[in-house]
mmCIF file of C-alpha atoms and ligand atoms in Angstrom:
data_model
loop_
_atom_site.group_PDB
_atom_site.id
_atom_site.type_symbol
_atom_site.label_atom_id
_atom_site.label_comp_id
_atom_site.label_asym_id
_atom_site.label_seq_id
_atom_site.Cartn_x
_atom_site.Cartn_y
_atom_site.Cartn_z
ATOM 1 C CA MET A 1 0.000 0.000 0.000
ATOM 2 C CA SER A 2 1.202 3.516 -0.703
ATOM 3 C CA ALA A 3 -0.252 6.220 1.513
ATOM 4 C CA LYS A 4 -2.583 8.972 0.466
ATOM 5 C CA ILE A 5 -0.886 12.322 0.991
ATOM 6 C CA ILE A 6 -2.570 14.788 3.331
ATOM 7 C CA ASP A 7 -2.308 18.072 1.443
ATOM 8 C CA GLY A 8 -1.735 20.667 4.148
ATOM 9 C CA LYS A 9 -1.476 23.450 1.590
ATOM 10 C CA GLN A 10 -4.954 22.682 0.289
ATOM 11 C CA VAL A 11 -6.537 22.362 3.744
ATOM 12 C CA ALA A 12 -4.815 25.607 4.775
ATOM 13 C CA ALA A 13 -6.040 27.343 1.602
ATOM 14 C CA ASP A 14 -9.622 26.221 2.350
ATOM 15 C CA ILE A 15 -9.494 27.650 5.878
ATOM 16 C CA ARG A 16 -7.800 30.878 4.714
ATOM 17 C CA LYS A 17 -10.573 31.386 2.162
ATOM 18 C CA GLU A 18 -13.142 31.121 4.962
ATOM 19 C CA LEU A 19 -11.113 33.560 7.079
ATOM 20 C CA LYS A 20 -10.705 36.040 4.223
ATOM 21 C CA ALA A 21 -14.474 36.219 3.836
ATOM 22 C CA GLU A 22 -14.818 36.703 7.587
ATOM 23 C CA VAL A 23 -12.237 39.521 7.599
ATOM 24 C CA SER A 24 -14.107 41.276 4.752
ATOM 25 C CA ALA A 25 -17.353 41.051 6.715
ATOM 26 C CA LEU A 26 -15.615 42.455 9.826
ATOM 27 C CA LYS A 27 -14.181 45.348 7.789
ATOM 28 C CA GLU A 28 -17.668 46.299 6.681
ATOM 29 C CA LYS A 29 -18.475 46.690 10.364
ATOM 30 C CA GLY A 30 -15.371 48.848 10.870
ATOM 31 C CA VAL A 31 -13.223 46.138 12.477
ATOM 32 C CA VAL A 32 -9.742 45.414 11.079
ATOM 33 C CA PRO A 33 -7.999 42.520 12.888
ATOM 34 C CA GLY A 34 -4.396 43.418 13.776
ATOM 35 C CA LEU A 35 -1.375 41.271 14.627
ATOM 36 C CA GLY A 36 1.718 42.619 16.373
ATOM 37 C CA VAL A 37 4.795 40.654 15.321
ATOM 38 C CA ILE A 38 8.086 40.749 17.214
ATOM 39 C CA LEU A 39 11.299 39.059 16.096
ATOM 40 C CA VAL A 40 14.458 39.516 18.148
ATOM 41 C CA GLY A 41 17.693 38.671 16.310
ATOM 42 C CA ALA A 42 18.422 37.436 12.822
ATOM 43 C CA ASP A 43 17.999 33.656 12.951
ATOM 44 C CA PRO A 44 17.348 32.760 9.269
ATOM 45 C CA ALA A 45 14.616 30.182 9.988
ATOM 46 C CA SER A 46 12.793 32.582 12.341
ATOM 47 C CA GLN A 47 13.103 35.374 9.769
ATOM 48 C CA SER A 48 11.481 33.269 7.088
ATOM 49 C CA TYR A 49 8.685 32.116 9.467
ATOM 50 C CA VAL A 50 7.932 35.705 10.457
ATOM 51 C CA THR A 51 7.938 36.902 6.853
ATOM 52 C CA ALA A 52 5.560 34.077 5.924
ATOM 53 C CA LYS A 53 3.246 34.998 8.833
ATOM 54 C CA GLU A 54 3.145 38.656 7.777
ATOM 55 C CA ARG A 55 2.497 37.797 4.125
ATOM 56 C CA ALA A 56 -0.331 35.496 5.167
ATOM 57 C CA CYS A 57 -1.873 38.328 7.222
ATOM 58 C CA GLU A 58 -1.674 40.679 4.260
ATOM 59 C CA ASN A 59 -3.248 38.092 1.941
ATOM 60 C CA ILE A 60 -6.419 37.835 3.992
ATOM 61 C CA GLY A 61 -6.621 41.497 5.042
ATOM 62 C CA ILE A 62 -5.214 41.363 8.594
ATOM 63 C CA TYR A 63 -3.140 44.431 9.550
ATOM 64 C CA SER A 64 0.321 43.516 10.828
ATOM 65 C CA ASP A 65 2.694 45.614 12.885
ATOM 66 C CA ASP A 66 6.195 44.350 12.053
ATOM 67 C CA ASN A 67 8.933 44.755 14.661
ATOM 68 C CA ARG A 68 12.353 43.305 13.871
ATOM 69 C CA LEU A 69 14.694 44.009 16.745
ATOM 70 C CA SER A 70 18.452 43.497 16.986
ATOM 71 C CA ALA A 71 19.827 40.482 18.867
ATOM 72 C CA GLU A 72 21.179 42.949 21.485
ATOM 73 C CA THR A 73 17.694 44.184 22.452
ATOM 74 C CA SER A 74 17.343 44.108 26.233
ATOM 75 C CA GLN A 75 14.571 42.262 28.033
ATOM 76 C CA GLU A 76 13.283 45.609 29.331
ATOM 77 C CA GLU A 77 12.989 47.004 25.785
ATOM 78 C CA LEU A 78 11.160 43.893 24.642
ATOM 79 C CA LEU A 79 8.781 44.026 27.628
ATOM 80 C CA ALA A 80 8.094 47.707 26.899
ATOM 81 C CA LEU A 81 7.115 46.836 23.323
ATOM 82 C CA VAL A 82 4.838 44.016 24.517
ATOM 83 C CA ASP A 83 3.245 46.455 26.946
ATOM 84 C CA ARG A 84 2.672 48.999 24.174
ATOM 85 C CA MET A 85 0.961 46.297 22.096
ATOM 86 C CA ASN A 86 -1.095 45.128 25.090
ATOM 87 C CA ASN A 87 -2.517 48.655 25.253
ATOM 88 C CA ASP A 88 -2.920 49.277 21.509
ATOM 89 C CA PRO A 89 -6.550 48.725 20.441
ATOM 90 C CA LYS A 90 -5.452 48.165 16.810
ATOM 91 C CA ILE A 91 -3.556 45.055 17.922
ATOM 92 C CA ASN A 92 -5.689 41.967 18.616
ATOM 93 C CA GLY A 93 -2.875 39.432 18.713
ATOM 94 C CA ILE A 94 0.760 39.521 19.805
ATOM 95 C CA LEU A 95 3.301 37.125 18.377
ATOM 96 C CA VAL A 96 6.774 36.967 19.884
ATOM 97 C CA GLN A 97 8.722 34.608 17.649
ATOM 98 C CA LEU A 98 10.604 31.927 19.588
ATOM 99 C CA PRO A 99 13.325 31.111 20.385
ATOM 100 C CA LEU A 100 14.484 34.366 21.968
ATOM 101 C CA PRO A 101 18.187 35.197 22.468
ATOM 102 C CA LYS A 102 19.744 33.581 25.552
ATOM 103 C CA HIS A 103 19.891 36.791 27.632
ATOM 104 C CA ILE A 104 16.083 37.102 27.518
ATOM 105 C CA ASP A 105 13.927 34.980 29.831
ATOM 106 C CA GLU A 106 11.247 33.440 27.631
ATOM 107 C CA PRO A 107 8.705 32.642 30.395
ATOM 108 C CA THR A 108 8.868 36.255 31.632
ATOM 109 C CA VAL A 109 8.090 37.571 28.146
ATOM 110 C CA LEU A 110 5.261 35.098 27.516
ATOM 111 C CA LEU A 111 3.749 35.979 30.896
ATOM 112 C CA ALA A 112 3.771 39.690 29.968
ATOM 113 C CA ILE A 113 1.474 39.177 26.963
ATOM 114 C CA ASP A 114 -2.164 40.042 27.691
ATOM 115 C CA PRO A 115 -3.943 36.631 27.663
ATOM 116 C CA ASP A 116 -6.721 38.269 25.597
ATOM 117 C CA LYS A 117 -4.112 38.861 22.857
ATOM 118 C CA ASP A 118 -2.235 35.579 23.275
ATOM 119 C CA VAL A 119 -2.837 34.260 19.747
ATOM 120 C CA ASP A 120 0.113 31.861 20.066
ATOM 121 C CA GLY A 121 -1.536 30.215 23.084
ATOM 122 C CA PHE A 122 1.753 30.141 25.045
ATOM 123 C CA HIS A 123 0.702 32.220 28.091
ATOM 124 C CA PRO A 124 0.363 30.019 31.221
ATOM 125 C CA MET A 125 -3.285 31.142 31.458
ATOM 126 C CA SER A 126 -3.980 29.836 27.944
ATOM 127 C CA VAL A 127 -2.045 26.619 28.619
ATOM 128 C CA GLY A 128 -3.997 26.045 31.846
ATOM 129 C CA LYS A 129 -7.358 26.639 30.183
ATOM 130 C CA MET A 130 -6.449 24.287 27.344
ATOM 131 C CA MET A 131 -5.438 21.638 29.894
ATOM 132 C CA ILE A 132 -8.820 21.739 31.643
ATOM 133 C CA GLY A 133 -10.756 21.930 28.367
ATOM 134 C CA GLU A 134 -11.939 25.549 28.677
ATOM 135 C CA ASP A 135 -12.367 27.820 25.678
ATOM 136 C CA THR A 136 -9.093 29.625 24.960
ATOM 137 C CA PHE A 137 -6.582 30.406 22.209
ATOM 138 C CA LEU A 138 -5.091 27.075 21.189
ATOM 139 C CA PRO A 139 -1.426 26.919 20.173
ATOM 140 C CA CYS A 140 -1.161 27.079 16.387
ATOM 141 C CA THR A 141 0.781 23.962 15.392
ATOM 142 C CA PRO A 142 -1.187 21.526 17.608
ATOM 143 C CA HIS A 143 -4.458 23.187 16.575
ATOM 144 C CA GLY A 144 -3.400 22.860 12.928
ATOM 145 C CA ILE A 145 -2.683 19.155 13.436
ATOM 146 C CA VAL A 146 -6.120 18.566 14.970
ATOM 147 C CA GLN A 147 -7.750 20.431 12.065
ATOM 148 C CA LEU A 148 -5.742 18.417 9.518
ATOM 149 C CA LEU A 149 -6.940 15.155 11.090
ATOM 150 C CA LEU A 150 -10.551 16.380 11.291
ATOM 151 C CA ARG A 151 -10.675 17.689 7.739
ATOM 152 C CA SER A 152 -8.995 14.527 6.409
ATOM 153 C CA GLY A 153 -11.734 12.412 8.006
ATOM 154 C CA VAL A 154 -9.389 10.648 10.445
ATOM 155 C CA GLU A 155 -11.280 9.209 13.427
ATOM 156 C CA THR A 156 -9.444 10.094 16.628
ATOM 157 C CA GLU A 157 -12.086 8.855 19.078
ATOM 158 C CA GLY A 158 -10.733 5.724 20.754
ATOM 159 C CA ALA A 159 -7.671 5.751 18.488
ATOM 160 C CA HIS A 160 -4.225 5.217 19.955
ATOM 161 C CA VAL A 161 -2.193 8.336 19.185
ATOM 162 C CA VAL A 162 1.538 8.183 19.823
ATOM 163 C CA VAL A 163 3.165 11.609 20.046
ATOM 164 C CA VAL A 164 6.953 11.682 19.734
ATOM 165 C CA GLY A 165 8.507 14.764 21.336
ATOM 166 C CA ARG A 166 7.593 16.691 24.489
ATOM 167 C CA SER A 167 8.147 20.327 23.549
ATOM 168 C CA ASN A 168 5.917 23.042 24.995
ATOM 169 C CA ILE A 169 5.105 24.219 21.458
ATOM 170 C CA VAL A 170 3.998 20.894 19.936
ATOM 171 C CA GLY A 171 4.343 17.603 21.830
ATOM 172 C CA LYS A 172 2.820 18.472 25.204
ATOM 173 C CA PRO A 173 -0.078 20.571 23.868
ATOM 174 C CA VAL A 174 -1.048 18.227 21.025
ATOM 175 C CA ALA A 175 -1.099 15.266 23.419
ATOM 176 C CA ASN A 176 -3.310 17.283 25.736
ATOM 177 C CA MET A 177 -5.687 18.470 23.027
ATOM 178 C CA LEU A 178 -6.198 14.965 21.647
ATOM 179 C CA LEU A 179 -7.187 13.514 24.989
ATOM 180 C CA GLN A 180 -9.884 16.128 25.673
ATOM 181 C CA LYS A 181 -13.523 15.009 25.806
ATOM 182 C CA LYS A 182 -14.313 16.811 22.532
ATOM 183 C CA GLU A 183 -14.982 16.305 18.846
ATOM 184 C CA GLY A 184 -11.726 15.690 17.013
ATOM 185 C CA ALA A 185 -10.148 14.332 20.211
ATOM 186 C CA ASN A 186 -11.156 11.537 22.670
ATOM 187 C CA ALA A 187 -7.994 9.613 21.806
ATOM 188 C CA THR A 188 -5.844 7.337 23.944
ATOM 189 C CA VAL A 189 -2.542 9.184 23.983
ATOM 190 C CA THR A 190 1.013 7.986 24.582
ATOM 191 C CA LEU A 191 3.768 10.600 24.739
ATOM 192 C CA CYS A 192 7.270 9.368 23.886
ATOM 193 C CA HIS A 193 10.467 11.374 24.298
ATOM 194 C CA THR A 194 14.251 11.126 24.402
ATOM 195 C CA ARG A 195 14.216 9.074 27.606
ATOM 196 C CA THR A 196 11.566 6.599 26.423
ATOM 197 C CA LYS A 197 12.854 3.019 26.477
ATOM 198 C CA ASP A 198 12.143 1.095 23.265
ATOM 199 C CA MET A 199 10.151 3.772 21.449
ATOM 200 C CA ALA A 200 9.317 1.362 18.598
ATOM 201 C CA HIS A 201 7.348 -0.758 21.100
ATOM 202 C CA PHE A 202 4.908 2.168 21.386
ATOM 203 C CA THR A 203 4.950 3.511 17.828
ATOM 204 C CA ARG A 204 4.140 0.025 16.439
ATOM 205 C CA GLN A 205 0.874 0.096 18.391
ATOM 206 C CA ALA A 206 -0.124 3.525 17.089
ATOM 207 C CA ASP A 207 -3.150 4.171 14.894
ATOM 208 C CA ILE A 208 -1.858 7.743 14.528
ATOM 209 C CA ILE A 209 1.742 8.915 14.962
ATOM 210 C CA ILE A 210 2.578 12.580 15.493
ATOM 211 C CA ALA A 211 6.307 13.020 14.978
ATOM 212 C CA ALA A 212 7.671 16.158 16.626
ATOM 213 C CA SER A 213 11.156 15.158 17.767
ATOM 214 C CA GLY A 214 13.156 17.633 15.701
ATOM 215 C CA TRP A 215 15.378 14.912 14.194
ATOM 216 C CA PRO A 216 15.292 13.387 10.691
ATOM 217 C CA ASN A 217 14.460 9.666 10.503
ATOM 218 C CA THR A 218 13.117 9.457 14.063
ATOM 219 C CA ILE A 219 10.306 7.317 12.639
ATOM 220 C CA THR A 220 11.406 4.560 10.261
ATOM 221 C CA ALA A 221 9.293 1.957 8.441
ATOM 222 C CA ASP A 222 10.091 -0.838 10.925
ATOM 223 C CA MET A 223 8.585 1.323 13.709
ATOM 224 C CA VAL A 224 5.047 1.574 12.260
ATOM 225 C CA LYS A 225 2.155 -0.771 11.627
ATOM 226 C CA ASP A 226 0.325 -1.097 8.303
ATOM 227 C CA GLY A 227 -2.377 1.516 7.786
ATOM 228 C CA VAL A 228 -1.013 4.016 10.319
ATOM 229 C CA VAL A 229 -1.794 7.733 9.888
ATOM 230 C CA VAL A 230 1.396 9.807 10.130
ATOM 231 C CA ILE A 231 1.610 13.515 10.901
ATOM 232 C CA ASP A 232 5.159 14.819 10.461
ATOM 233 C CA VAL A 233 5.804 18.080 12.290
ATOM 234 C CA GLY A 234 9.568 18.164 11.664
ATOM 235 C CA VAL A 235 11.327 20.814 9.613
ATOM 236 C CA ASN A 236 14.988 19.819 9.360
ATOM 237 C CA ARG A 237 17.628 21.137 6.975
ATOM 238 C CA VAL A 238 19.867 18.434 5.524
ATOM 239 C CA ASP A 239 22.828 19.138 3.229
ATOM 240 C CA ASP A 240 22.015 18.591 -0.431
ATOM 241 C CA ALA A 241 24.612 19.681 -2.983
ATOM 242 C CA SER A 242 22.135 19.111 -5.822
ATOM 243 C CA ARG A 243 20.021 22.051 -4.589
ATOM 244 C CA GLU A 244 20.991 25.604 -5.385
ATOM 245 C CA ARG A 245 20.684 26.662 -1.730
ATOM 246 C CA GLY A 246 22.775 23.672 -0.602
ATOM 247 C CA TYR A 247 20.144 21.990 1.566
ATOM 248 C CA ARG A 248 16.663 20.509 1.482
ATOM 249 C CA LEU A 249 13.947 20.295 4.089
ATOM 250 C CA VAL A 250 12.957 16.951 5.560
ATOM 251 C CA GLY A 251 10.632 16.019 8.408
ATOM 252 C CA ASP A 252 11.158 13.696 11.368
ATOM 253 C CA VAL A 253 9.825 10.694 9.431
ATOM 254 C CA ASP A 254 11.587 8.561 6.811
ATOM 255 C CA PHE A 255 8.891 9.622 4.363
ATOM 256 C CA ASP A 256 9.738 7.428 1.343
ATOM 257 C CA ALA A 257 9.788 4.194 3.341
ATOM 258 C CA VAL A 258 6.985 4.972 5.814
ATOM 259 C CA LYS A 259 4.549 6.050 3.086
ATOM 260 C CA GLU A 260 4.623 2.458 1.771
ATOM 261 C CA LYS A 261 3.020 1.230 5.014
ATOM 262 C CA ALA A 262 0.881 4.208 6.064
ATOM 263 C CA SER A 263 -2.681 4.900 4.945
ATOM 264 C CA LEU A 264 -2.286 8.688 5.212
ATOM 265 C CA ILE A 265 0.833 10.811 5.653
ATOM 266 C CA THR A 266 1.760 14.504 5.629
ATOM 267 C CA PRO A 267 4.671 15.637 3.439
ATOM 268 C CA VAL A 268 7.419 18.080 4.437
ATOM 269 C CA PRO A 269 7.127 20.757 3.241
ATOM 270 C CA GLY A 270 3.428 21.188 2.506
ATOM 271 C CA GLY A 271 1.898 19.313 5.450
ATOM 272 C CA VAL A 272 1.723 20.789 8.939
ATOM 273 C CA GLY A 273 3.681 23.985 8.106
ATOM 274 C CA PRO A 274 0.930 25.845 6.211
ATOM 275 C CA MET A 275 -1.543 24.913 8.963
ATOM 276 C CA THR A 276 0.485 26.591 11.727
ATOM 277 C CA ILE A 277 0.262 29.991 10.069
ATOM 278 C CA THR A 278 -3.382 29.447 9.213
ATOM 279 C CA MET A 279 -4.334 28.826 12.832
ATOM 280 C CA LEU A 280 -2.471 31.997 13.830
ATOM 281 C CA LEU A 281 -4.691 33.910 11.397
ATOM 282 C CA TYR A 282 -7.719 32.088 12.828
ATOM 283 C CA ASN A 283 -6.801 33.078 16.402
ATOM 284 C CA THR A 284 -6.193 36.696 15.376
ATOM 285 C CA VAL A 285 -9.617 36.932 13.718
ATOM 286 C CA GLU A 286 -11.209 35.281 16.795
ATOM 287 C CA SER A 287 -9.461 37.786 19.052
ATOM 288 C CA ALA A 288 -10.710 40.741 16.965
ATOM 289 C CA LYS A 289 -14.258 39.360 17.172
ATOM 290 C CA ARG A 290 -14.019 38.922 20.947
ATOM 291 C CA ALA A 291 -12.570 42.415 21.438
ATOM 292 C CA ASN A 292 -15.567 43.848 19.567
ATOM 293 C CA GLY A 293 -18.227 41.738 21.252
ATOM 294 C CA MET A 294 -18.803 39.650 18.115
ATOM 295 C CA ALA A 295 -17.806 36.220 19.428
HETATM 296 N N1 GUN B 1 8.822 29.134 17.017
HETATM 297 C C1 GUN B 1 8.536 27.931 16.475
HETATM 298 N N2 GUN B 1 7.204 27.772 16.364
HETATM 299 C C2 GUN B 1 6.635 28.898 16.837
HETATM 300 C C3 GUN B 1 5.288 29.330 16.981
HETATM 301 O O1 GUN B 1 4.321 28.638 16.654
HETATM 302 N N3 GUN B 1 5.131 30.568 17.505
HETATM 303 C C4 GUN B 1 6.172 31.344 17.887
HETATM 304 N N4 GUN B 1 5.904 32.520 18.412
HETATM 305 N N5 GUN B 1 7.425 30.970 17.779
HETATM 306 C C5 GUN B 1 7.645 29.745 17.251
#
């Protein structure tokens, strides 16, 4: 069997079309959703993510306030900018691109963001609400994964989902979201990580694998059962002299081999990536609606 490819670009385009219509309707009522974007430093991957986020905003009519700060920016300066955005009624969502330079304390910065503008879903208040199943901004990559599964018709209820990777941005929240008593969740979840003994023992039992380890080839064909659904969150650069830029992007899954056993699989690029940005747009539109008593 060769897997069907889950086309994240198409699913993302469908959702963005819905959002674009919603933004137009809001504009007719005098509401323009706004996103404040902050990037500290010049990490090339972060720069391209931030540029992609701003372009996506522009494409659907969201106003974005672009702030690219030098790597030497102090924590106080960054906190002052967050505070300005917290108090700016044109800004409905605040995005501080992670990781931050070492001299800045990430938890302090995330805590400073007004939870009503926390469109990344990283504030402890948002994380806590998500954990107990209350309505809140959901973090974008995990939310995108859940939407991909839902819109691809994958049944999660009662399924055994094995998540590989325990980051705060993907692994922990996606595991949590999938075990909630909700539509598109209700799964039995196992969370594997670097200290898991015999990871293949768990992944071979999985109906759905979510690979978010940050390492190429974490999931190989011998580690999966026939018919598994595979969501690959990885974005890894590997040297490739045949490409003009000298590298290519691969996920955390040995795609070519695993697709021969899986029933559905996401590619890299073009799988989870476009969904992350889309859910950021979704949260920003939601925030604008809430701020104007429309949600
Ligand atoms: N760095 C990697 N992923 C993300 C994300 O979803 N949001 C932010 N702010 N930074 C990130």
